[in-house]
Short mmCIF file of C-alpha atoms and ligand atoms in Angstrom, two decimals:
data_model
loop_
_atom_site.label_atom_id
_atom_site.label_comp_id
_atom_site.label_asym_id
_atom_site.label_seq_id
_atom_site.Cartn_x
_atom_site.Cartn_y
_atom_site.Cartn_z
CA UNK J 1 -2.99 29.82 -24.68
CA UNK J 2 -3.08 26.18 -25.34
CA UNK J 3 -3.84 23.69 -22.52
CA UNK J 4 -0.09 24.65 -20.31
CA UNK J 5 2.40 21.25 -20.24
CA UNK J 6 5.56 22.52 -18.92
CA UNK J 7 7.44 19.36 -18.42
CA UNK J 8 6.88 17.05 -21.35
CA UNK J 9 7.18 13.93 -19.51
CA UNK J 10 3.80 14.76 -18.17
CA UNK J 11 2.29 13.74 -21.52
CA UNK J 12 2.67 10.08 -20.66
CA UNK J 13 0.20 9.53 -17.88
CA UNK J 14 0.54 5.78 -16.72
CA UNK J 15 -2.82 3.96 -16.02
CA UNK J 16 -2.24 1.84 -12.31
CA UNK J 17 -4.99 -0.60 -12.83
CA UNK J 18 -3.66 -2.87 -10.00
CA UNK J 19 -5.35 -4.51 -6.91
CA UNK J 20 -3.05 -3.18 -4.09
CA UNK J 21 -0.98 -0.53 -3.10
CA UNK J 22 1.64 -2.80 -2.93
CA UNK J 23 1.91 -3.67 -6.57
CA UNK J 24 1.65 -0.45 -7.46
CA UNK J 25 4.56 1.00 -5.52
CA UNK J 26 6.47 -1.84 -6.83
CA UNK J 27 5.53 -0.45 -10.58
CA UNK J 28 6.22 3.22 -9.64
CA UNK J 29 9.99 2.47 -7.73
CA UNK J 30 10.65 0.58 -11.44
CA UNK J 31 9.30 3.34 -13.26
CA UNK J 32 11.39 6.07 -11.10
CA UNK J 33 12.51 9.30 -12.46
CA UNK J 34 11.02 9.41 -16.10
CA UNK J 35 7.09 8.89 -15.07
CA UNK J 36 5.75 12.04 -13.62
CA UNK J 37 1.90 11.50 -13.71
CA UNK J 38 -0.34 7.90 -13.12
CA UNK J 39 -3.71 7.45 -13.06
CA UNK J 40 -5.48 5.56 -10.13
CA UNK J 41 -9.22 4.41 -11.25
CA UNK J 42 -11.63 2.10 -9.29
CA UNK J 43 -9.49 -0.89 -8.71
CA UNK J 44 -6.43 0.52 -6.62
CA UNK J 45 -8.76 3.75 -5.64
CA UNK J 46 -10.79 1.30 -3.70
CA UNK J 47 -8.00 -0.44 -2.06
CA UNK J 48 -6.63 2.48 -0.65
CA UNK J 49 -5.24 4.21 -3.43
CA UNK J 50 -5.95 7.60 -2.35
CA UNK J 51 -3.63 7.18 0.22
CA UNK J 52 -1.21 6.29 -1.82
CA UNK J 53 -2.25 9.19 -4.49
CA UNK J 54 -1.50 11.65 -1.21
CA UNK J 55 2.31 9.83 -1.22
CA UNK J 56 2.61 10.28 -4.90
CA UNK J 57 1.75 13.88 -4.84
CA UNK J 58 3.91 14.22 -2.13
CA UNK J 59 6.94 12.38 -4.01
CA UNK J 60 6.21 15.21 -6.48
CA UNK J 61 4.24 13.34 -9.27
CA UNK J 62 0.69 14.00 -10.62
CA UNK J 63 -1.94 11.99 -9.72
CA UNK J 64 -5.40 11.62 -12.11
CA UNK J 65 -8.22 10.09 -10.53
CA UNK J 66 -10.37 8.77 -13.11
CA UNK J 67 -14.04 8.15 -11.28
CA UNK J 68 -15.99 9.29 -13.54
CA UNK J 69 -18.37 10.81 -11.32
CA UNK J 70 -22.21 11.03 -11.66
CA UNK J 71 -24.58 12.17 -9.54
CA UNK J 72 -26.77 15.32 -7.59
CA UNK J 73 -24.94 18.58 -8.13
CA UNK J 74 -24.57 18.82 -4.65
CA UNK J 75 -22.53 15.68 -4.52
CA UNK J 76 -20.84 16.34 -7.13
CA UNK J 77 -19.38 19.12 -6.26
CA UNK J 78 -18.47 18.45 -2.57
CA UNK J 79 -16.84 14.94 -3.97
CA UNK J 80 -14.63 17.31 -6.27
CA UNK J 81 -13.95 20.02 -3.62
CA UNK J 82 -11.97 16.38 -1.42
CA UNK J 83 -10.23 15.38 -4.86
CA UNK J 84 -9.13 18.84 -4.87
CA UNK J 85 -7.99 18.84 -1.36
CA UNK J 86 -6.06 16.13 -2.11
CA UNK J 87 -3.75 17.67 -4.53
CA UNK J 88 -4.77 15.81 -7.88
CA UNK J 89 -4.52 17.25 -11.28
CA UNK J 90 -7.18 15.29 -12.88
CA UNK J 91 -10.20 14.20 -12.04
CA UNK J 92 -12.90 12.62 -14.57
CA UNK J 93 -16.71 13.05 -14.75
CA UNK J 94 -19.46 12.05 -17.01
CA UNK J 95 -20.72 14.57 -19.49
CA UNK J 96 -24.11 15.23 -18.03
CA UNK J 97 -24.57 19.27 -18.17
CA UNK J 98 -25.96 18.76 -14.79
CA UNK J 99 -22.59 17.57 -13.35
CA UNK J 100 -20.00 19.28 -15.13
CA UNK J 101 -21.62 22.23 -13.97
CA UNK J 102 -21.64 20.74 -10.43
CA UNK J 103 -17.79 19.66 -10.95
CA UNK J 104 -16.69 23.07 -12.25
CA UNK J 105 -18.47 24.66 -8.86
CA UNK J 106 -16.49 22.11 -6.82
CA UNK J 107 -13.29 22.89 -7.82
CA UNK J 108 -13.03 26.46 -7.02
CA UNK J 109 -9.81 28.22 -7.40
CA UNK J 110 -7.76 24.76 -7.08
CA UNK J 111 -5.57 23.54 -10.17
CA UNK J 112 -7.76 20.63 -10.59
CA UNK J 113 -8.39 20.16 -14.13
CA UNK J 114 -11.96 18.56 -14.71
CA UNK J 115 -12.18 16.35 -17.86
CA UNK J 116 -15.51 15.06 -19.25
CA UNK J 117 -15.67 11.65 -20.39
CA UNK J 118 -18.50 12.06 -23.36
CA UNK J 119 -19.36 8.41 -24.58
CA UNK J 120 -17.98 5.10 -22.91
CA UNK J 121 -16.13 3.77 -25.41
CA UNK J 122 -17.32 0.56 -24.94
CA UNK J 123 -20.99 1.56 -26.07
CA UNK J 124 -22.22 1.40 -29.43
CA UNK J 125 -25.51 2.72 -30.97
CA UNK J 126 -27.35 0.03 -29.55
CA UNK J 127 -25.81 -0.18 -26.11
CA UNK J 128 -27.27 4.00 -25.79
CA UNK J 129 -30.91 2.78 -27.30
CA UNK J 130 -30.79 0.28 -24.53
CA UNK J 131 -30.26 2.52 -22.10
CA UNK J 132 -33.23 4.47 -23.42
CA UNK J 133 -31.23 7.37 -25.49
CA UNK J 134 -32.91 8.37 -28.69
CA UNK J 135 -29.64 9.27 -30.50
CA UNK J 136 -26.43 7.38 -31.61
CA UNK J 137 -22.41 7.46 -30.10
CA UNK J 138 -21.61 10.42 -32.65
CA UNK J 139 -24.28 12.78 -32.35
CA UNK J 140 -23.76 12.02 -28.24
CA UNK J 141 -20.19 12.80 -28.59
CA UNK J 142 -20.43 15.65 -30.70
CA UNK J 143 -23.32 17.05 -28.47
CA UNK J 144 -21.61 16.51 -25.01
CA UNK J 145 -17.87 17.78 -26.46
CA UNK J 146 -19.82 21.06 -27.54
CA UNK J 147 -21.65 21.13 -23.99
CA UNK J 148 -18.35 20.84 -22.25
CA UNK J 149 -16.81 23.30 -23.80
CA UNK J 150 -19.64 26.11 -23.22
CA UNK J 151 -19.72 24.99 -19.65
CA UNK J 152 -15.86 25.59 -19.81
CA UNK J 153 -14.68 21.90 -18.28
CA UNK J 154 -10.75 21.73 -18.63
CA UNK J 155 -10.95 18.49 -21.03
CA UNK J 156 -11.88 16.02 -22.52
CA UNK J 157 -11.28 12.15 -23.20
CA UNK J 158 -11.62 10.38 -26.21
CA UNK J 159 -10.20 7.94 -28.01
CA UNK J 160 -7.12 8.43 -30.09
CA UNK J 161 -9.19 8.07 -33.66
CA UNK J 162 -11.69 10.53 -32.16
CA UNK J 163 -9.28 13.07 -30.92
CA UNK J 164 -8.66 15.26 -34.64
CA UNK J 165 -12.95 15.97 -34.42
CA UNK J 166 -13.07 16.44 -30.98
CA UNK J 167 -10.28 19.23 -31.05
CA UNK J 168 -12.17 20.88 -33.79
CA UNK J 169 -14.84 21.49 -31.62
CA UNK J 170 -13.50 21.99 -28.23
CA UNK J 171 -10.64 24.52 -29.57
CA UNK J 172 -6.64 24.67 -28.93
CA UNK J 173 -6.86 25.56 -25.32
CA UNK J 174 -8.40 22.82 -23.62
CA UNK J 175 -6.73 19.31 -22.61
CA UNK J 176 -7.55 16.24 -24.67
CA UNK J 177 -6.92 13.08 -22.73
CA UNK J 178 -6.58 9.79 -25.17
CA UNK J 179 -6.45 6.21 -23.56
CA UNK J 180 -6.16 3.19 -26.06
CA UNK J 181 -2.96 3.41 -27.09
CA UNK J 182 -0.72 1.15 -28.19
CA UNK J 183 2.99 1.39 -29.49
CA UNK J 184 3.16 0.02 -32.56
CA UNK J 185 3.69 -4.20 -31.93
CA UNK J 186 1.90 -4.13 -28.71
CA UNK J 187 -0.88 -6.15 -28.07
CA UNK J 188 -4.65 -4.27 -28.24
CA UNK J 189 -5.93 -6.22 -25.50
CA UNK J 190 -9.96 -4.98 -25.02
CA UNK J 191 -9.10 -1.75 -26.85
CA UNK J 192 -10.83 -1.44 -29.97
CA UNK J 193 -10.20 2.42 -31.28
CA UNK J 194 -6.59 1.88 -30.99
CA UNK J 195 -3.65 4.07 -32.26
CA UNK J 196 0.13 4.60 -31.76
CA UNK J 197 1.44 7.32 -29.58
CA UNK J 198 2.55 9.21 -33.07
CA UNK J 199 -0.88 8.82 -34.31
CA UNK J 200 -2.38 10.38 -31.13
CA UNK J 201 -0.06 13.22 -30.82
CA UNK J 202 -0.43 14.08 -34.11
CA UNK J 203 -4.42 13.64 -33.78
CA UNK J 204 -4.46 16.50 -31.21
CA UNK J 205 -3.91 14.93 -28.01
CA UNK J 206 -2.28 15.90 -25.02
CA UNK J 207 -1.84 13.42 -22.56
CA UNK J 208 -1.51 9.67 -23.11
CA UNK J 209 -3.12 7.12 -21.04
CA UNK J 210 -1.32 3.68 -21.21
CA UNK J 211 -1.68 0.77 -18.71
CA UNK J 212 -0.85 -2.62 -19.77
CA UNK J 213 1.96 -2.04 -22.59
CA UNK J 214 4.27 -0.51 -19.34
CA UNK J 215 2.38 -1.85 -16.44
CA UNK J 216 2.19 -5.10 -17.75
CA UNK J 217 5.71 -5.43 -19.30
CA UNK J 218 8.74 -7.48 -18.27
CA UNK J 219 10.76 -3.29 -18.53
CA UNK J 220 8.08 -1.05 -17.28
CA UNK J 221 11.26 1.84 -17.45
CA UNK J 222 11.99 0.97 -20.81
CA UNK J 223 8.74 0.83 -22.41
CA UNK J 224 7.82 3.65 -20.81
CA UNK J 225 10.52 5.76 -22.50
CA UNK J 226 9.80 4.32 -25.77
CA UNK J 227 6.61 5.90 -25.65
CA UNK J 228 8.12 9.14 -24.68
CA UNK J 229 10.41 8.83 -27.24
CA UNK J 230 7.24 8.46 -29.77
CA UNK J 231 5.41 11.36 -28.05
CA UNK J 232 8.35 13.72 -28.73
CA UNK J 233 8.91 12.20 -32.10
CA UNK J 234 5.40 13.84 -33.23
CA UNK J 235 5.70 17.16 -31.75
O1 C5P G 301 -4.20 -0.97 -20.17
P1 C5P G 301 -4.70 0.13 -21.05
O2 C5P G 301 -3.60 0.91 -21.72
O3 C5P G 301 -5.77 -0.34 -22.02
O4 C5P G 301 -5.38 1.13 -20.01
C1 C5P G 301 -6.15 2.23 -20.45
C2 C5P G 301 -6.74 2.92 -19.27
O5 C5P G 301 -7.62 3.93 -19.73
C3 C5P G 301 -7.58 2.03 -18.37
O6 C5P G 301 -7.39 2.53 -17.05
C4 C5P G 301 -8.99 2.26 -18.84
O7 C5P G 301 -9.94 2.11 -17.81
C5 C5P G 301 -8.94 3.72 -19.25
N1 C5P G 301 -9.95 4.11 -20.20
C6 C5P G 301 -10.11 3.50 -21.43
N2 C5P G 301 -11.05 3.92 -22.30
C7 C5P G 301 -11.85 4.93 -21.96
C8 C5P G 301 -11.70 5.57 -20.73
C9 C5P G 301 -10.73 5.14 -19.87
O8 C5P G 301 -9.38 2.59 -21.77
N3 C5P G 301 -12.75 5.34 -22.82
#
């Protein structure tokens, strides 16, 4: 069975990288009806953003909380087991054996899915020899996507260009989570590895991340549904 999306507006997951609750409820009440699934990270998770993620879930939407976690097993998992108390469906951590393990443990019989986050995409070859790795971004990435997948994490994110080889090795069944993308005439901003919501689809992924190019735009509503229109263009 492949990774189970039974509403297809939950392939659009809309990234709230804002500094207060307040901005972001004024984003969501724009967005209304058609968004069904945002994604709270550092900046509005530390300025009580879980809060609001406990209002969102109770509105009925889907809430991924992308904190890449790191740490002791033990920590790990007892972190995950409160994200899954909270009601989240997502819930990011680095692709250390050690902690995916610890992550999988946490979760239990929740519906949390666990995705693995493999290689920042903001480090190159040299960033990883700085931090004293002997090997390069694509043997990492192909290393840690096979290691998730024999540990038997939920997911994975990657970026849209590396989504076609990552679903190759992780199979059909589990969820492939792509952020950097950008509808076609929208500005890249820091993203490097971008594509198009077409070209991500159609790459393998499942769920789109997108901030700025509907958080950041003068419609949020409207470009919001022209990426959904894209999304179910390429299926
Ligand atoms: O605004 P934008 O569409 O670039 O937002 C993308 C979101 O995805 C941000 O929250 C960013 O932190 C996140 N992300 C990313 N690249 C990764 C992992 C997460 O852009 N490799």
């Amino acid at each position: 069975m492949a990774h189970p999306i039974p509403d297809p507006r939950d392939r659009l997951i809309v990234a709230l990288d804002l500094p207060s609750v307040r901005a972001a409820e004024t984003v969501v009440g724009r967005l209304g009806k058609e968004v069904t699934f945002y994604k709270i990270g550092y900046e509005l998770g530390f300025s009580g953003g879980l809060g609001f993620a406990r209002e969102l879930i109770a509105d009925g939407k889907k809430v991924f909380i992308d904190f890449k976690l790191h740490d002791i097993g033990n920590t790990v998992a007892r972190g995950v087991a409160s994200i899954a108390g909270l009601g989240a469906s997502f819930l990011t951590v680095h692709a250390y054996p050690q902690t995916m393990r610890a992550a999988m443990e946490g979760k239990g019989a929740s519906p949390l899915r666990i995705l693995a986050v493999t290689v920042l995409t903001s480090y190159d070859d040299a960033d990883l020899a700085e931090a004293s790795y002997g090997a390069g971004v694509a043997e990492t990435v192909a290393r840690r996507v096979a290691q998730a997948r024999d540990i038997g994490v939920d997911g994975v994110v990657c970026a849209p260009t590396d989504a076609a080889s990552v679903r190759a090795v992780l199979g059909p069944r589990r969820a492939i989570v792509t952020p950097g993308v950008r509808p076609a005439g929208s500005a890249a901003g820091d993203q490097k590895r971008v594509a198009t919501p077409l070209e991500a689809i159609r790459a393998g992924a499942d769920h789109l991340v997108v901030g700025r190019p509907i958080v950041g735009s003068p419609d949020p509503a409207s470009a919001a549904r022209a990426v959904q229109a894209e999304i179910a263009a390429a299926l």
